[in-house]
Backbone as JSON Lines, residues from 0, in Angstrom:
{"i":0,"aa":"X","n":[203.53,-187.21,256.31],"ca":[203.85,-187.13,257.7],"c":[203.63,-185.77,258.12]}
{"i":1,"aa":"X","n":[205.07,-185.41,257.3],"ca":[205.01,-184.06,258.23],"c":[204.35,-182.89,258.13]}
{"i":2,"aa":"X","n":[203.21,-183.02,257.14],"ca":[202.45,-182.05,256.92],"c":[201.15,-181.64,257.77]}
{"i":3,"aa":"X","n":[201.3,-182.69,259.31],"ca":[200.7,-182.97,260.14],"c":[201.32,-181.7,261.29]}
{"i":4,"aa":"X","n":[202.54,-180.88,261.52],"ca":[202.74,-180.13,262.01],"c":[202.49,-178.8,262.01]}
{"i":5,"aa":"X","n":[201.75,-178.0,260.96],"ca":[200.68,-177.22,260.98],"c":[199.47,-176.99,261.72]}
{"i":6,"aa":"X","n":[198.99,-177.96,261.1],"ca":[197.47,-178.23,261.56],"c":[197.37,-178.8,263.18]}
{"i":7,"aa":"X","n":[198.47,-179.08,263.58],"ca":[198.5,-179.84,264.61],"c":[199.3,-178.99,265.43]}
{"i":8,"aa":"X","n":[199.54,-177.71,265.26],"ca":[199.9,-176.19,266.38],"c":[198.55,-175.72,266.22]}
{"i":9,"aa":"X","n":[197.58,-175.49,265.51],"ca":[196.61,-174.79,265.34],"c":[195.25,-175.49,266.02]}
{"i":10,"aa":"X","n":[195.25,-176.61,266.39],"ca":[194.54,-177.78,266.75],"c":[194.85,-177.46,268.37]}
{"i":11,"aa":"X","n":[195.48,-177.53,268.81],"ca":[195.88,-176.94,269.96],"c":[195.58,-175.69,270.23]}
{"i":12,"aa":"X","n":[195.58,-174.62,269.71],"ca":[195.59,-173.42,269.35],"c":[194.05,-173.16,269.66]}
{"i":13,"aa":"X","n":[193.25,-173.77,269.71],"ca":[191.71,-174.23,269.56],"c":[191.03,-175.35,270.84]}
{"i":14,"aa":"X","n":[191.66,-175.65,271.39],"ca":[191.74,-176.42,272.49],"c":[192.09,-176.03,273.67]}
{"i":15,"aa":"X","n":[193.58,-175.39,274.01],"ca":[194.43,-175.09,275.32],"c":[195.02,-173.4,275.19]}
{"i":16,"aa":"X","n":[194.95,-173.06,276.64],"ca":[196.11,-172.35,277.0],"c":[195.46,-170.89,276.72]}
{"i":17,"aa":"X","n":[195.7,-169.98,277.47],"ca":[195.62,-168.22,277.29],"c":[195.78,-168.37,275.6]}
{"i":18,"aa":"X","n":[194.93,-167.24,275.2],"ca":[195.0,-166.35,273.86],"c":[196.56,-166.7,273.36]}
{"i":19,"aa":"X","n":[197.37,-165.59,274.0],"ca":[198.28,-165.49,273.56],"c":[199.18,-166.17,273.74]}
{"i":20,"aa":"X","n":[199.87,-166.92,275.09],"ca":[200.61,-167.68,274.9],"c":[200.44,-168.87,273.74]}
{"i":21,"aa":"X","n":[199.17,-169.63,273.82],"ca":[198.86,-170.56,272.82],"c":[199.14,-169.97,271.45]}
{"i":22,"aa":"X","n":[198.78,-168.65,270.83],"ca":[198.92,-168.17,269.86],"c":[200.42,-168.32,269.37]}
{"i":23,"aa":"X","n":[201.14,-167.93,270.46],"ca":[202.62,-167.54,270.13],"c":[203.41,-169.13,269.61]}
{"i":24,"aa":"X","n":[203.0,-170.17,270.19],"ca":[203.58,-171.53,270.09],"c":[202.98,-172.21,268.42]}
{"i":25,"aa":"X","n":[201.63,-171.65,268.32],"ca":[200.99,-172.02,267.02],"c":[201.38,-171.47,266.12]}
{"i":26,"aa":"X","n":[202.12,-169.68,266.66],"ca":[202.77,-169.45,264.9],"c":[204.14,-170.06,264.72]}
{"i":27,"aa":"X","n":[204.7,-170.14,265.96],"ca":[206.32,-170.83,265.72],"c":[205.99,-171.85,265.09]}
{"i":28,"aa":"X","n":[205.2,-173.01,265.06],"ca":[205.4,-174.21,264.48],"c":[204.98,-173.93,263.24]}
{"i":29,"aa":"X","n":[203.93,-173.34,263.24],"ca":[203.44,-173.17,261.57],"c":[204.72,-172.12,260.26]}
{"i":30,"aa":"X","n":[205.79,-171.33,260.87],"ca":[206.62,-170.44,260.29],"c":[207.83,-171.98,260.42]}
{"i":31,"aa":"X","n":[208.11,-172.55,261.29],"ca":[209.19,-173.21,261.09],"c":[208.74,-173.84,259.86]}
{"i":32,"aa":"X","n":[207.29,-174.93,259.74],"ca":[207.08,-175.5,259.02],"c":[207.24,-175.16,257.41]}
{"i":33,"aa":"X","n":[206.67,-174.26,257.75],"ca":[206.65,-173.53,256.25],"c":[208.14,-173.51,255.78]}
{"i":34,"aa":"X","n":[209.07,-172.59,256.62],"ca":[210.27,-172.48,256.14],"c":[210.97,-174.05,255.85]}
{"i":35,"aa":"X","n":[210.97,-175.09,256.41],"ca":[211.62,-175.81,256.28],"c":[211.22,-176.65,255.19]}
{"i":36,"aa":"X","n":[209.79,-176.78,255.18],"ca":[209.41,-177.34,253.46],"c":[209.73,-176.69,252.37]}
{"i":37,"aa":"X","n":[209.97,-175.34,252.49],"ca":[210.34,-174.36,251.51],"c":[211.84,-174.58,250.84]}
{"i":38,"aa":"X","n":[212.89,-174.56,252.22],"ca":[214.34,-175.12,251.8],"c":[214.42,-176.93,251.48]}
{"i":39,"aa":"X","n":[213.45,-177.2,251.65],"ca":[213.55,-179.18,251.27],"c":[212.91,-178.56,249.8]}
{"i":40,"aa":"X","n":[212.14,-177.87,249.28],"ca":[211.73,-178.01,247.74],"c":[212.28,-177.26,246.92]}
{"i":41,"aa":"X","n":[213.16,-176.25,247.31],"ca":[214.07,-175.23,246.56],"c":[215.14,-176.86,246.31]}
{"i":42,"aa":"X","n":[215.65,-177.46,247.45],"ca":[216.83,-178.57,246.8],"c":[216.37,-179.53,246.14]}
{"i":43,"aa":"X","n":[215.17,-179.92,246.11],"ca":[214.86,-181.07,245.38],"c":[214.72,-180.25,244.11]}
{"i":44,"aa":"X","n":[213.78,-179.38,243.48],"ca":[213.63,-179.08,242.4],"c":[215.25,-178.38,241.71]}
{"i":45,"aa":"X","n":[216.48,-178.16,242.13],"ca":[217.39,-177.47,241.74],"c":[218.16,-179.01,241.82]}
{"i":46,"aa":"X","n":[217.93,-180.07,242.29],"ca":[218.71,-181.37,242.2],"c":[218.0,-182.17,240.78]}
{"i":47,"aa":"X","n":[216.46,-182.14,240.65],"ca":[216.23,-182.76,240.38],"c":[215.16,-182.22,238.85]}
{"i":48,"aa":"X","n":[214.72,-181.19,239.38],"ca":[214.22,-179.93,238.77],"c":[212.47,-180.73,238.34]}
{"i":49,"aa":"X","n":[211.74,-179.38,238.45],"ca":[210.19,-179.32,237.46],"c":[209.28,-180.21,238.8]}
{"i":50,"aa":"X","n":[208.09,-180.63,238.21],"ca":[207.23,-181.09,239.23],"c":[207.18,-182.59,238.89]}
{"i":51,"aa":"X","n":[206.33,-183.28,239.84],"ca":[206.11,-184.81,239.63],"c":[207.49,-185.52,239.99]}
{"i":52,"aa":"X","n":[206.65,-186.78,240.21],"ca":[207.54,-187.9,240.25],"c":[208.08,-188.25,241.66]}
{"i":53,"aa":"X","n":[208.88,-189.5,241.65],"ca":[209.09,-189.72,243.36],"c":[210.31,-188.92,242.73]}
{"i":54,"aa":"X","n":[210.94,-188.41,243.99],"ca":[212.72,-187.91,243.75],"c":[213.5,-188.63,245.05]}
{"i":55,"aa":"X","n":[214.46,-189.41,244.97],"ca":[215.38,-190.18,246.15],"c":[215.7,-188.78,246.86]}
{"i":56,"aa":"X","n":[215.77,-188.85,248.53],"ca":[216.64,-188.1,249.14],"c":[217.83,-187.82,249.17]}
{"i":57,"aa":"X","n":[218.53,-186.38,248.88],"ca":[220.0,-186.67,249.27],"c":[219.86,-187.18,250.88]}
{"i":58,"aa":"X","n":[220.98,-187.89,251.09],"ca":[221.99,-187.85,252.1],"c":[221.74,-187.29,253.01]}
{"i":59,"aa":"X","n":[222.1,-185.81,252.49],"ca":[222.21,-184.81,253.45],"c":[220.84,-183.77,253.64]}
{"i":60,"aa":"X","n":[220.37,-184.36,252.98],"ca":[218.84,-183.11,252.35],"c":[218.53,-181.87,253.74]}
{"i":61,"aa":"X","n":[218.72,-182.59,254.83],"ca":[218.12,-181.8,256.3],"c":[219.12,-181.44,256.89]}
{"i":62,"aa":"X","n":[220.76,-181.8,256.71],"ca":[221.54,-181.37,256.88],"c":[222.71,-180.08,256.36]}
{"i":63,"aa":"X","n":[221.97,-179.68,255.39],"ca":[222.94,-178.62,254.76],"c":[222.51,-177.26,255.58]}
{"i":64,"aa":"X","n":[223.22,-176.27,255.08],"ca":[223.05,-175.15,256.14],"c":[221.27,-174.36,256.19]}
{"i":65,"aa":"X","n":[220.68,-174.17,254.98],"ca":[219.37,-173.81,255.07],"c":[218.42,-175.02,255.73]}
{"i":66,"aa":"X","n":[218.33,-175.89,255.09],"ca":[217.26,-177.1,255.4],"c":[218.17,-177.14,257.23]}
{"i":67,"aa":"X","n":[218.77,-177.9,257.76],"ca":[219.44,-178.24,259.04],"c":[218.86,-176.74,259.86]}
{"i":68,"aa":"X","n":[219.0,-175.62,259.57],"ca":[218.46,-174.34,260.32],"c":[217.04,-174.35,260.54]}
{"i":69,"aa":"X","n":[216.37,-174.38,259.26],"ca":[214.9,-174.9,259.25],"c":[214.6,-175.93,260.01]}
{"i":70,"aa":"X","n":[214.98,-176.96,260.13],"ca":[215.23,-178.62,260.93],"c":[214.74,-178.43,262.4]}
{"i":71,"aa":"X","n":[215.9,-177.94,262.8],"ca":[216.1,-177.49,264.14],"c":[215.11,-176.15,264.68]}
{"i":72,"aa":"X","n":[214.74,-175.53,263.68],"ca":[213.84,-174.79,264.58],"c":[212.03,-175.5,264.29]}
{"i":73,"aa":"X","n":[212.35,-175.79,263.81],"ca":[210.87,-177.35,263.75],"c":[211.24,-178.06,264.96]}
{"i":74,"aa":"X","n":[211.8,-178.17,264.81],"ca":[212.09,-179.48,266.17],"c":[212.26,-178.59,267.64]}
{"i":75,"aa":"X","n":[212.77,-177.47,267.58],"ca":[212.65,-177.22,268.83],"c":[211.18,-176.22,269.29]}
{"i":76,"aa":"X","n":[210.32,-175.7,268.06],"ca":[209.15,-175.32,267.87],"c":[208.25,-176.64,268.72]}
{"i":77,"aa":"X","n":[207.91,-177.44,267.67],"ca":[207.15,-179.31,268.2],"c":[207.38,-179.4,270.09]}
{"i":78,"aa":"X","n":[208.83,-178.93,270.32],"ca":[209.03,-179.55,271.48],"c":[208.25,-178.77,272.28]}
{"i":79,"aa":"X","n":[208.34,-177.25,272.14],"ca":[207.65,-176.13,273.11],"c":[205.93,-176.48,273.19]}
{"i":80,"aa":"X","n":[205.53,-176.84,271.99],"ca":[204.06,-177.22,271.28],"c":[204.13,-178.63,272.49]}
{"i":81,"aa":"X","n":[204.75,-179.51,272.77],"ca":[204.35,-180.73,273.35],"c":[204.23,-180.18,274.47]}
{"i":82,"aa":"X","n":[205.01,-179.44,274.86],"ca":[205.23,-179.18,276.27],"c":[204.35,-178.22,277.06]}
{"i":83,"aa":"X","n":[204.15,-177.36,276.33],"ca":[202.7,-176.57,276.12],"c":[201.62,-177.87,276.57]}
{"i":84,"aa":"X","n":[201.49,-178.35,275.27],"ca":[199.79,-179.38,275.38],"c":[200.29,-180.16,277.03]}
{"i":85,"aa":"X","n":[201.27,-180.73,277.4],"ca":[201.89,-181.43,278.37],"c":[200.92,-180.72,279.45]}
{"i":86,"aa":"X","n":[201.51,-179.75,280.27],"ca":[200.82,-178.2,280.9],"c":[199.26,-178.11,280.68]}
{"i":87,"aa":"X","n":[198.94,-178.21,279.72],"ca":[197.38,-177.59,279.55],"c":[196.75,-179.36,280.58]}
{"i":88,"aa":"X","n":[197.19,-180.41,279.52],"ca":[196.22,-181.22,279.49],"c":[195.92,-181.83,281.37]}
{"i":89,"aa":"X","n":[197.12,-181.8,282.47],"ca":[196.97,-181.45,283.61],"c":[195.91,-180.19,283.69]}
{"i":90,"aa":"X","n":[194.89,-180.25,284.13],"ca":[193.92,-178.93,284.2],"c":[194.41,-178.83,285.91]}
{"i":91,"aa":"X","n":[194.35,-179.64,286.67],"ca":[194.14,-179.05,288.15],"c":[193.71,-180.18,288.97]}
{"i":92,"aa":"X","n":[193.56,-180.32,289.97],"ca":[193.18,-181.67,290.89],"c":[191.67,-181.82,290.74]}
{"i":93,"aa":"X","n":[190.66,-180.49,290.76],"ca":[189.37,-180.27,290.65],"c":[189.01,-181.02,289.11]}
{"i":94,"aa":"X","n":[189.51,-180.27,288.07],"ca":[189.1,-180.94,286.49],"c":[189.97,-182.31,285.7]}
{"i":95,"aa":"X","n":[189.26,-182.49,285.0],"ca":[189.37,-184.04,284.48],"c":[190.55,-184.06,283.55]}
{"i":96,"aa":"X","n":[191.49,-184.71,283.62],"ca":[192.67,-184.37,282.61],"c":[192.13,-184.53,280.99]}
{"i":97,"aa":"X","n":[193.02,-183.41,280.27],"ca":[192.32,-183.82,278.69],"c":[193.25,-184.49,278.15]}
{"i":98,"aa":"X","n":[192.72,-185.17,277.86],"ca":[193.1,-186.74,277.06],"c":[193.81,-185.97,275.57]}
{"i":99,"aa":"X","n":[192.5,-185.48,274.96],"ca":[193.0,-184.42,273.48],"c":[194.18,-183.99,274.0]}
{"i":100,"aa":"X","n":[194.47,-183.41,274.69],"ca":[195.79,-182.61,274.23],"c":[197.1,-183.76,274.68]}
{"i":101,"aa":"X","n":[196.86,-184.67,275.97],"ca":[198.22,-185.7,275.6],"c":[198.34,-186.37,274.3]}
{"i":102,"aa":"X","n":[197.41,-186.61,274.31],"ca":[197.07,-186.9,272.1],"c":[198.08,-185.94,271.5]}
{"i":103,"aa":"X","n":[197.81,-184.88,271.02],"ca":[198.57,-184.11,271.01],"c":[199.62,-183.83,270.85]}
{"i":104,"aa":"X","n":[200.1,-183.81,272.73],"ca":[201.19,-183.63,273.07],"c":[202.53,-185.18,272.21]}
{"i":105,"aa":"X","n":[201.62,-186.63,272.37],"ca":[202.8,-187.67,271.84],"c":[202.22,-187.49,270.14]}
{"i":106,"aa":"X","n":[201.53,-186.89,269.68],"ca":[201.42,-186.56,268.03],"c":[203.02,-185.67,267.35]}
{"i":107,"aa":"X","n":[202.83,-184.46,268.42],"ca":[204.3,-184.1,268.17],"c":[204.95,-184.3,268.61]}
{"i":108,"aa":"X","n":[205.62,-185.11,269.38],"ca":[206.63,-185.74,269.55],"c":[206.8,-186.9,268.79]}
{"i":109,"aa":"X","n":[206.04,-187.23,268.29],"ca":[206.17,-188.6,266.9],"c":[206.9,-187.79,265.65]}
{"i":110,"aa":"X","n":[206.35,-186.37,265.95],"ca":[206.51,-185.73,264.39],"c":[208.22,-185.12,264.21]}
{"i":111,"aa":"X","n":[208.61,-185.11,265.69],"ca":[210.35,-184.77,265.84],"c":[210.76,-186.14,265.81]}
{"i":112,"aa":"X","n":[210.2,-186.89,266.1],"ca":[211.03,-188.39,265.92],"c":[210.88,-188.47,264.03]}
{"i":113,"aa":"X","n":[209.98,-188.31,263.62],"ca":[210.19,-188.37,261.81],"c":[211.35,-187.96,261.04]}
{"i":114,"aa":"X","n":[210.6,-186.09,261.71],"ca":[212.23,-185.35,261.22],"c":[213.56,-185.77,261.54]}
{"i":115,"aa":"X","n":[213.82,-186.52,262.43],"ca":[215.03,-186.96,263.15],"c":[215.56,-188.09,262.19]}
{"i":116,"aa":"X","n":[214.48,-189.18,261.82],"ca":[214.55,-190.47,261.12],"c":[214.84,-189.83,259.92]}
{"i":117,"aa":"X","n":[214.21,-188.78,259.14],"ca":[214.45,-188.28,257.89],"c":[215.89,-187.84,257.34]}
{"i":118,"aa":"X","n":[216.42,-186.89,258.39],"ca":[217.39,-185.84,258.59],"c":[218.87,-187.25,258.65]}
{"i":119,"aa":"X","n":[218.58,-187.84,259.49],"ca":[219.97,-188.76,259.68],"c":[219.51,-190.34,258.73]}
{"i":120,"aa":"X","n":[218.44,-190.43,258.64],"ca":[218.53,-191.38,257.52],"c":[219.8,-192.61,257.56]}
{"i":121,"aa":"X","n":[219.98,-192.95,258.63],"ca":[220.43,-193.79,258.94],"c":[219.48,-195.93,259.34]}
{"i":122,"aa":"X","n":[218.49,-195.56,259.06],"ca":[217.53,-196.84,259.28],"c":[217.77,-197.32,257.74]}
{"i":123,"aa":"X","n":[218.5,-198.43,257.44],"ca":[218.5,-199.18,256.52],"c":[217.36,-200.12,255.46]}
{"i":124,"aa":"X","n":[216.27,-200.28,257.19],"ca":[215.05,-200.79,256.28],"c":[213.82,-199.6,255.99]}
{"i":125,"aa":"X","n":[214.8,-198.3,254.95],"ca":[213.33,-197.58,254.94],"c":[213.7,-196.92,253.64]}
{"i":126,"aa":"X","n":[213.07,-196.73,252.95],"ca":[213.66,-196.02,251.49],"c":[212.92,-194.2,251.6]}
{"i":127,"aa":"X","n":[214.22,-193.6,251.32],"ca":[213.37,-192.13,251.67],"c":[213.41,-191.27,250.59]}
{"i":128,"aa":"X","n":[212.56,-191.05,250.47],"ca":[212.33,-190.15,248.96],"c":[211.34,-188.96,249.04]}
{"i":129,"aa":"X","n":[211.38,-187.69,248.27],"ca":[210.74,-186.81,248.32],"c":[209.96,-186.63,246.83]}
{"i":130,"aa":"X","n":[208.87,-185.7,247.2],"ca":[207.5,-185.53,245.71],"c":[207.47,-183.94,245.79]}
{"i":131,"aa":"X","n":[207.57,-183.31,244.29],"ca":[207.18,-182.15,244.53],"c":[205.81,-181.87,242.98]}
{"i":132,"aa":"X","n":[204.88,-181.69,243.82],"ca":[203.84,-181.76,242.71],"c":[203.15,-180.34,243.16]}
{"i":133,"aa":"X","n":[202.75,-179.46,242.23],"ca":[202.57,-178.31,242.42],"c":[202.61,-177.66,243.44]}
{"i":134,"aa":"X","n":[201.74,-177.41,244.4],"ca":[202.28,-176.84,245.82],"c":[202.57,-176.76,246.55]}
{"i":135,"aa":"X","n":[202.72,-178.5,246.7],"ca":[202.47,-179.22,247.36],"c":[204.0,-179.99,247.52]}
{"i":136,"aa":"X","n":[204.85,-180.37,248.86],"ca":[205.96,-180.8,249.03],"c":[205.57,-182.2,250.19]}
{"i":137,"aa":"X","n":[206.56,-183.35,249.5],"ca":[206.16,-184.44,250.63],"c":[207.44,-184.9,250.7]}
{"i":138,"aa":"X","n":[207.48,-184.96,251.62],"ca":[208.92,-186.25,252.7],"c":[208.41,-187.0,253.08]}
{"i":139,"aa":"X","n":[209.13,-188.65,252.45],"ca":[208.69,-189.55,252.89],"c":[210.03,-190.6,253.62]}
{"i":140,"aa":"X","n":[209.46,-191.7,254.13],"ca":[210.65,-192.57,255.01],"c":[210.0,-193.59,254.64]}
{"i":141,"aa":"X","n":[210.0,-194.84,253.4],"ca":[208.55,-195.18,253.47],"c":[209.62,-197.01,254.08]}
{"i":142,"aa":"X","n":[209.06,-197.96,255.0],"ca":[209.25,-198.92,254.73],"c":[209.21,-200.25,253.97]}
{"i":143,"aa":"X","n":[210.76,-200.53,254.23],"ca":[211.24,-201.77,252.72],"c":[210.1,-203.22,253.24]}
{"i":144,"aa":"X","n":[210.08,-203.63,254.42],"ca":[209.25,-204.39,255.3],"c":[208.58,-204.11,256.31]}
{"i":145,"aa":"X","n":[207.01,-203.86,256.03],"ca":[205.96,-203.21,257.11],"c":[205.81,-204.19,258.09]}
{"i":146,"aa":"X","n":[206.53,-205.71,258.38],"ca":[205.8,-206.68,259.3],"c":[205.61,-206.01,260.29]}
{"i":147,"aa":"X","n":[207.31,-205.49,261.11],"ca":[207.73,-205.3,262.65],"c":[206.56,-204.23,262.34]}
{"i":148,"aa":"X","n":[205.69,-203.02,261.55],"ca":[205.07,-201.96,262.05],"c":[203.63,-202.37,262.06]}
{"i":149,"aa":"X","n":[202.95,-203.15,260.97],"ca":[201.92,-203.85,261.5],"c":[201.79,-204.41,262.67]}
{"i":150,"aa":"X","n":[202.74,-205.55,263.09],"ca":[202.48,-206.37,264.01],"c":[202.66,-205.36,264.98]}
{"i":151,"aa":"X","n":[203.37,-204.25,265.82],"ca":[202.93,-203.62,266.59],"c":[201.68,-202.17,266.88]}
{"i":152,"aa":"X","n":[202.03,-202.03,265.61],"ca":[200.22,-200.99,264.98],"c":[198.96,-201.46,265.26]}
{"i":153,"aa":"X","n":[199.14,-202.64,264.65],"ca":[197.5,-203.42,264.09],"c":[197.58,-204.2,265.05]}
{"i":154,"aa":"X","n":[198.18,-205.7,264.95],"ca":[198.08,-206.69,265.09],"c":[198.08,-207.11,266.94]}
{"i":155,"aa":"X","n":[198.98,-206.39,267.11],"ca":[199.3,-206.16,268.74],"c":[198.32,-204.99,269.89]}
{"i":156,"aa":"X","n":[197.46,-204.23,268.83],"ca":[196.63,-203.33,269.46],"c":[195.46,-203.84,270.33]}
{"i":157,"aa":"X","n":[194.91,-203.45,270.65],"ca":[194.06,-203.47,271.8],"c":[192.62,-204.13,271.26]}
{"i":158,"aa":"X","n":[192.63,-204.01,269.78],"ca":[191.44,-203.95,269.27],"c":[191.47,-204.83,268.5]}
{"i":159,"aa":"X","n":[191.01,-206.11,267.78],"ca":[191.26,-207.36,267.47],"c":[190.83,-207.28,265.61]}
{"i":160,"aa":"X","n":[191.8,-206.94,264.73],"ca":[192.27,-206.92,263.41],"c":[191.45,-208.27,262.22]}
{"i":161,"aa":"X","n":[190.58,-207.26,261.41],"ca":[189.87,-208.54,260.53],"c":[190.37,-208.13,259.4]}
{"i":162,"aa":"X","n":[190.85,-209.08,258.35],"ca":[191.8,-209.22,256.95],"c":[190.57,-209.45,255.82]}
{"i":163,"aa":"X","n":[190.1,-208.98,255.1],"ca":[188.98,-209.51,254.01],"c":[189.82,-209.0,252.8]}
{"i":164,"aa":"X","n":[189.79,-209.86,251.88],"ca":[190.44,-209.3,250.49],"c":[189.85,-211.36,249.75]}
{"i":165,"aa":"X","n":[190.1,-210.91,248.48],"ca":[190.25,-211.95,247.39],"c":[191.45,-212.24,247.43]}
{"i":166,"aa":"X","n":[192.62,-211.89,247.87],"ca":[194.13,-212.21,246.94],"c":[194.75,-212.36,248.52]}
{"i":167,"aa":"X","n":[194.2,-212.59,249.52],"ca":[195.25,-212.88,250.98],"c":[196.05,-214.38,250.68]}
{"i":168,"aa":"X","n":[195.03,-215.04,249.89],"ca":[196.03,-216.32,249.9],"c":[196.48,-217.2,248.78]}
{"i":169,"aa":"X","n":[197.28,-217.55,248.14],"ca":[197.56,-218.42,247.22],"c":[197.54,-220.13,247.04]}
{"i":170,"aa":"X","n":[196.4,-220.31,246.38],"ca":[195.99,-221.86,246.22],"c":[195.63,-221.77,247.86]}
{"i":171,"aa":"X","n":[195.15,-221.47,248.42],"ca":[194.64,-221.46,250.13],"c":[194.93,-221.89,251.01]}
{"i":172,"aa":"X","n":[196.58,-221.04,250.87],"ca":[197.78,-220.95,251.94],"c":[197.52,-219.25,251.8]}
{"i":173,"aa":"X","n":[197.85,-219.08,253.27],"ca":[198.15,-217.68,253.77],"c":[199.26,-217.69,253.95]}
{"i":174,"aa":"X","n":[200.56,-218.03,254.13],"ca":[202.08,-217.91,254.43],"c":[202.24,-216.47,254.18]}
{"i":175,"aa":"X","n":[202.31,-216.38,253.04],"ca":[202.52,-215.11,252.31],"c":[202.26,-214.16,252.84]}
{"i":176,"aa":"X","n":[200.94,-214.08,253.09],"ca":[200.39,-212.98,253.87],"c":[200.65,-212.76,255.01]}
{"i":177,"aa":"X","n":[200.46,-213.71,256.13],"ca":[201.26,-213.78,257.28],"c":[202.4,-213.26,257.5]}
{"i":178,"aa":"X","n":[203.66,-213.67,256.84],"ca":[205.09,-213.02,256.72],"c":[204.87,-211.78,256.1]}
{"i":179,"aa":"X","n":[204.08,-211.41,255.43],"ca":[203.95,-209.87,254.96],"c":[203.65,-208.72,256.57]}
{"i":180,"aa":"X","n":[202.48,-209.4,257.17],"ca":[202.27,-208.25,258.23],"c":[202.8,-208.94,259.16]}
{"i":181,"aa":"X","n":[203.57,-209.73,259.69],"ca":[204.13,-210.28,260.7],"c":[203.45,-210.74,262.02]}
{"i":182,"aa":"X","n":[202.42,-211.26,261.19],"ca":[201.65,-212.83,262.27],"c":[202.11,-213.72,262.3]}
{"i":183,"aa":"X","n":[202.0,-214.66,263.45],"ca":[202.52,-215.84,263.55],"c":[201.32,-216.95,263.4]}
{"i":184,"aa":"X","n":[201.5,-218.18,263.59],"ca":[200.69,-218.93,264.13],"c":[199.08,-218.59,264.54]}
{"i":185,"aa":"X","n":[199.42,-217.95,265.21],"ca":[198.14,-217.25,266.86],"c":[196.89,-216.53,265.63]}
{"i":186,"aa":"X","n":[197.37,-216.34,264.48],"ca":[196.18,-215.68,263.72],"c":[195.63,-216.97,263.22]}
{"i":187,"aa":"X","n":[193.74,-216.99,263.0],"ca":[193.07,-217.84,262.48],"c":[193.17,-217.16,260.87]}
{"i":188,"aa":"X","n":[193.03,-218.46,260.1],"ca":[192.4,-217.48,259.0],"c":[191.89,-219.05,258.04]}
{"i":189,"aa":"X","n":[190.49,-217.86,256.83],"ca":[189.8,-219.28,256.69],"c":[189.78,-218.72,255.07]}
{"i":190,"aa":"X","n":[189.35,-219.01,254.31],"ca":[188.67,-219.27,253.0],"c":[187.07,-219.76,252.42]}
{"i":191,"aa":"X","n":[186.67,-218.77,251.93],"ca":[184.93,-219.14,251.73],"c":[184.96,-218.93,250.15]}
{"i":192,"aa":"X","n":[184.0,-220.09,249.42],"ca":[183.62,-220.2,248.31],"c":[183.03,-218.98,247.79]}
{"i":193,"aa":"X","n":[183.08,-218.23,246.49],"ca":[182.68,-217.29,245.94],"c":[180.83,-217.77,245.71]}
{"i":194,"aa":"X","n":[180.26,-216.93,246.08],"ca":[178.45,-217.55,245.32],"c":[178.68,-216.94,243.94]}
{"i":195,"aa":"X","n":[179.15,-216.75,243.36],"ca":[179.39,-216.31,241.74],"c":[179.62,-217.82,241.5]}
{"i":196,"aa":"X","n":[178.64,-218.05,240.19],"ca":[178.67,-219.1,239.05],"c":[179.49,-218.35,238.1]}
{"i":197,"aa":"X","n":[180.94,-218.63,237.95],"ca":[181.86,-218.19,236.9],"c":[181.58,-219.09,235.78]}
{"i":198,"aa":"X","n":[181.08,-219.61,235.99],"ca":[180.95,-220.43,234.32],"c":[179.79,-220.36,233.4]}
{"i":199,"aa":"X","n":[179.12,-219.3,234.54],"ca":[177.21,-218.99,233.77],"c":[177.45,-217.39,234.36]}
{"i":200,"aa":"X","n":[177.85,-216.97,235.13],"ca":[177.86,-215.89,235.02],"c":[179.25,-214.84,234.71]}
{"i":201,"aa":"X","n":[180.23,-215.1,234.05],"ca":[181.59,-214.38,233.4],"c":[181.49,-214.11,231.72]}
{"i":202,"aa":"X","n":[181.55,-213.22,231.28],"ca":[182.03,-212.86,230.0],"c":[183.26,-212.7,229.54]}
{"i":203,"aa":"X","n":[183.74,-212.99,229.23],"ca":[185.68,-212.61,228.68],"c":[185.33,-212.31,227.06]}
{"i":204,"aa":"X","n":[185.84,-210.95,226.98],"ca":[185.96,-210.23,225.79],"c":[187.74,-210.15,225.27]}
{"i":205,"aa":"X","n":[187.65,-210.51,223.9],"ca":[189.13,-210.76,223.57],"c":[188.87,-209.79,222.26]}
{"i":206,"aa":"X","n":[189.53,-208.77,221.99],"ca":[189.18,-208.0,220.56],"c":[190.41,-208.43,219.82]}
{"i":207,"aa":"X","n":[189.84,-208.47,218.59],"ca":[190.53,-209.49,217.5],"c":[191.35,-208.62,217.04]}
{"i":208,"aa":"X","n":[191.12,-207.65,216.98],"ca":[192.13,-206.09,216.19],"c":[193.33,-205.34,217.02]}
{"i":209,"aa":"X","n":[193.29,-206.06,218.68],"ca":[194.56,-205.37,219.56],"c":[196.37,-205.34,218.61]}
{"i":210,"aa":"X","n":[196.93,-204.62,218.81],"ca":[197.87,-204.84,218.66],"c":[198.86,-205.94,219.17]}
{"i":211,"aa":"X","n":[200.06,-206.06,218.84],"ca":[201.24,-206.93,219.79],"c":[201.47,-206.49,220.78]}
{"i":212,"aa":"X","n":[201.64,-206.7,222.06],"ca":[202.33,-206.18,222.8],"c":[203.74,-205.85,223.06]}
């Protein structure tokens, strides 16, 4: 998620503002993003060593001197980016508003919120982890129970979602799936028989020389 910060800045640079003014905001976000992830990567590698694998995030990862300075710099840069996007979104009385820039401003604010969640690690419903893979560094806050998020961002969205899978129900019961996605009784559910005749169109092959598990 946090990897969106720099591309967001460059996207704003393509869409809005006087070149010098916009390029300064873009460069500031790009520099702050690079600095934050470099500092976080150094701490993760020092604590767990090497590349690959998921690493539990230390509770104070973004509160140590090196990472906190970088985090606050990126937070400030994103705040400035959002402000500039808002300013350019209102082009003037004779021009239509720039919806794309309003979206960019909102996304910049969302990334600031994501950073705060990772820094504070106060939300007990999340698991905080990082990953160092090759030249890439990832910081995550993954929800243990995604029901509320799915309800807010999918089920209650303007469009009507349709879920299809061969594994949504258990013995014809959708109760488990409903609970996992935060759905109530207002969600319609149905099962449909497979067109495949498994008794005639399925072949089960079991090798005789496999070792015991």
